[in-house]
Tab-separated table of C-alpha atoms in Angstrom:
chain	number	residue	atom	x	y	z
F	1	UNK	CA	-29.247	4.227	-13.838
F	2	UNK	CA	-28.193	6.960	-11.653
F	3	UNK	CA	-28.569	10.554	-11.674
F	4	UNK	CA	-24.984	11.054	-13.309
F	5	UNK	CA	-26.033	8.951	-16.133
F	6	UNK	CA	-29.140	9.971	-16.917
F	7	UNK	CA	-27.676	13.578	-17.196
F	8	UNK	CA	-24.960	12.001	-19.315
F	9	UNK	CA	-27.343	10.218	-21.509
F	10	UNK	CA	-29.654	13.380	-21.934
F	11	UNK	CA	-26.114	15.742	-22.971
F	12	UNK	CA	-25.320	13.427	-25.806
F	13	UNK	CA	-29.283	13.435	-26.847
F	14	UNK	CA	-29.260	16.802	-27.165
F	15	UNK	CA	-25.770	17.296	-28.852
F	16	UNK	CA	-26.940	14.978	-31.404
F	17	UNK	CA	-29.960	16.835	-32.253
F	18	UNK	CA	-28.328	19.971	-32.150
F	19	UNK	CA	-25.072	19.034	-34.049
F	20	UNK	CA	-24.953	19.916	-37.918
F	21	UNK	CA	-24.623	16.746	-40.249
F	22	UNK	CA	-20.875	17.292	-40.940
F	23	UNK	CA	-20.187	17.437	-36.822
F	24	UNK	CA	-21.905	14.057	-36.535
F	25	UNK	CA	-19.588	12.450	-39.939
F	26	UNK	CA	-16.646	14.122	-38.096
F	27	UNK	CA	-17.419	12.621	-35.074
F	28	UNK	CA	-17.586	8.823	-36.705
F	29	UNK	CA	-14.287	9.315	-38.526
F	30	UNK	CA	-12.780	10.729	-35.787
F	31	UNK	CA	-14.315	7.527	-33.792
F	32	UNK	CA	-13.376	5.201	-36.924
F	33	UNK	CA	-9.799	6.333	-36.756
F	34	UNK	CA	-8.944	5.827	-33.053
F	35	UNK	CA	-10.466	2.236	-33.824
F	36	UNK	CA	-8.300	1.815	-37.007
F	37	UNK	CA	-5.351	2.722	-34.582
F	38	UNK	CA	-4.902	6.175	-36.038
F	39	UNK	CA	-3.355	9.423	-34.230
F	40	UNK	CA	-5.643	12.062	-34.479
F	41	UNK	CA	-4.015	14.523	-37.623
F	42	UNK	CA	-5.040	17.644	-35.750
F	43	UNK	CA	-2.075	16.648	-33.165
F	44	UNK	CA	0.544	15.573	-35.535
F	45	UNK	CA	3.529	17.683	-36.012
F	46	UNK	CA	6.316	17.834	-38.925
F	47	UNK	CA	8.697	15.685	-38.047
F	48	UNK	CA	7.319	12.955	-36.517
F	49	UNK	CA	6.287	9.592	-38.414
F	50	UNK	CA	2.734	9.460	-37.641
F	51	UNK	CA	-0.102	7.090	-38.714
F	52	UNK	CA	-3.278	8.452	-39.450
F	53	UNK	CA	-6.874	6.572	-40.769
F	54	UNK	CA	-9.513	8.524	-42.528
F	55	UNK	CA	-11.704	8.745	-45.595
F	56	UNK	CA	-10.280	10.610	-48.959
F	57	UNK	CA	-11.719	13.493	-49.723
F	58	UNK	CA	-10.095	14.163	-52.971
F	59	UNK	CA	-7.763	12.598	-55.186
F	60	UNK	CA	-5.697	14.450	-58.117
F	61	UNK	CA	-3.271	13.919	-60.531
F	62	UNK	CA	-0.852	16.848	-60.756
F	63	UNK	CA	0.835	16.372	-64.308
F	64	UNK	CA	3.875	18.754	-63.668
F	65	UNK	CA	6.869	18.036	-66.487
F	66	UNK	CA	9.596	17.537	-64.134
F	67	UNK	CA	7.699	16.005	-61.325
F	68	UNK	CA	3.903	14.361	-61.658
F	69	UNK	CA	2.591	13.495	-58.640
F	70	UNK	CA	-0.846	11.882	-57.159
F	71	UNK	CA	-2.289	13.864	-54.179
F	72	UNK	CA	-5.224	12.537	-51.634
F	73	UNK	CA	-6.763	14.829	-48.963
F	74	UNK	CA	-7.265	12.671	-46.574
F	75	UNK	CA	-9.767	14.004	-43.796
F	76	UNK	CA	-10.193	12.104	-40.011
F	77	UNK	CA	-12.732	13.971	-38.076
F	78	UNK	CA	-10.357	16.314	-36.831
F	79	UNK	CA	-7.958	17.670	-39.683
F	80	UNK	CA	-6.811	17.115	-42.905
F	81	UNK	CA	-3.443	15.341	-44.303
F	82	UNK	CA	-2.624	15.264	-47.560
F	83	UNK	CA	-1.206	12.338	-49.323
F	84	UNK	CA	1.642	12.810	-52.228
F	85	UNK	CA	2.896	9.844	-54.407
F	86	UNK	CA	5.918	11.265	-56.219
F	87	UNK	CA	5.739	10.047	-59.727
F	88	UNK	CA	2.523	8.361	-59.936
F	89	UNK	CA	-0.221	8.717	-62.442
F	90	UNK	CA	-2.989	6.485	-60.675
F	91	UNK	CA	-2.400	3.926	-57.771
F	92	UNK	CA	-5.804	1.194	-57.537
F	93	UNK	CA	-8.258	1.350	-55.165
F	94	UNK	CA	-7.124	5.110	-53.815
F	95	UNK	CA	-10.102	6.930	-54.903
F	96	UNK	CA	-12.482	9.871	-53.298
F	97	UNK	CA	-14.855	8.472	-50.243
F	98	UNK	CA	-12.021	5.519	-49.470
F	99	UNK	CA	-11.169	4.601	-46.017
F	100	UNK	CA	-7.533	4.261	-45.759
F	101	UNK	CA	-4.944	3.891	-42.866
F	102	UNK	CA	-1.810	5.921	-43.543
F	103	UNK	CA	1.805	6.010	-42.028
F	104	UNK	CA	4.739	8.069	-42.834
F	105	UNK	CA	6.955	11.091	-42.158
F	106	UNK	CA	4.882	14.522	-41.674
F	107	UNK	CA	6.260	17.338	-43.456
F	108	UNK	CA	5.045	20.856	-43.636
F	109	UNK	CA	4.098	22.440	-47.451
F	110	UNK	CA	2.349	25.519	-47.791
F	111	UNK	CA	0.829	25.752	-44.708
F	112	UNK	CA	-0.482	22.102	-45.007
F	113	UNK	CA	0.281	18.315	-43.540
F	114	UNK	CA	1.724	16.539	-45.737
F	115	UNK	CA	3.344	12.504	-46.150
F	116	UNK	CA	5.604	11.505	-49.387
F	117	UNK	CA	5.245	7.866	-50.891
F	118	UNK	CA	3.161	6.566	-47.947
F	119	UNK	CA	2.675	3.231	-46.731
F	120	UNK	CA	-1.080	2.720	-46.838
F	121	UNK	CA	-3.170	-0.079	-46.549
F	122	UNK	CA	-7.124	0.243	-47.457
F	123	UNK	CA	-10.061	-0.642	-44.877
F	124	UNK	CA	-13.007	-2.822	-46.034
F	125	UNK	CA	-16.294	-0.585	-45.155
């Protein structure tokens, strides 16, 4: 091992036992997600159609008269998109602490990233 290394090797020792519990987790999404072949949400911009991988965070049915819709924060280590089904009540297997792969259009609402109707497809943990 050379000196480089061993320097290297003592830097992420010490990050580790100085980084908080939710800077580790954040750290193995954000890991997780490059794997899954996600882009990383923090650089996603409206526009573009992106595909991002992450766990859900939350998942709530919004039962507005005109429009109901299903909405999943879903959270890679970096930043947050949020997932909205237009129309749907409950969709199987999308569920809080899910690992999911996501692709679509990103739009901007409220201040927050956002996809419509997804395509998604669910990762065995």
């Amino acid at each position: 091992m050379t000196t480089d290394e061993g320097r290297m090797s003592l830097r992420r020792m010490l990050r580790r036992w100085t980084s908080s519990e939710a800077e580790i987790e954040a750290g193995e999404l954000r890991r997780l997600s490059a794997l899954a072949g996600g882009r990383a949400a923090r650089y996603c911009l409206p526009g573009e159609v992106v595909r991002v991988s992450g766990r859900l965070r939350t998942v709530v049915y919004n039962p507005r008269s005109n429009r109901p819709t299903l909405e999943a924060d879903l959270y890679d280590g970096s930043d947050v998109v949020t997932l909205i089904w237009l129309g749907r009540r409950r969709i199987a297997g999308i569920e809080p602490g899910r690992q999911i792969t996501a692709r679509g259009r990103l739009a901007l609402l409220d201040d927050r990233k956002v996809i419509y109707n997804p395509y998604y497809e669910l990762q065995l943990t």
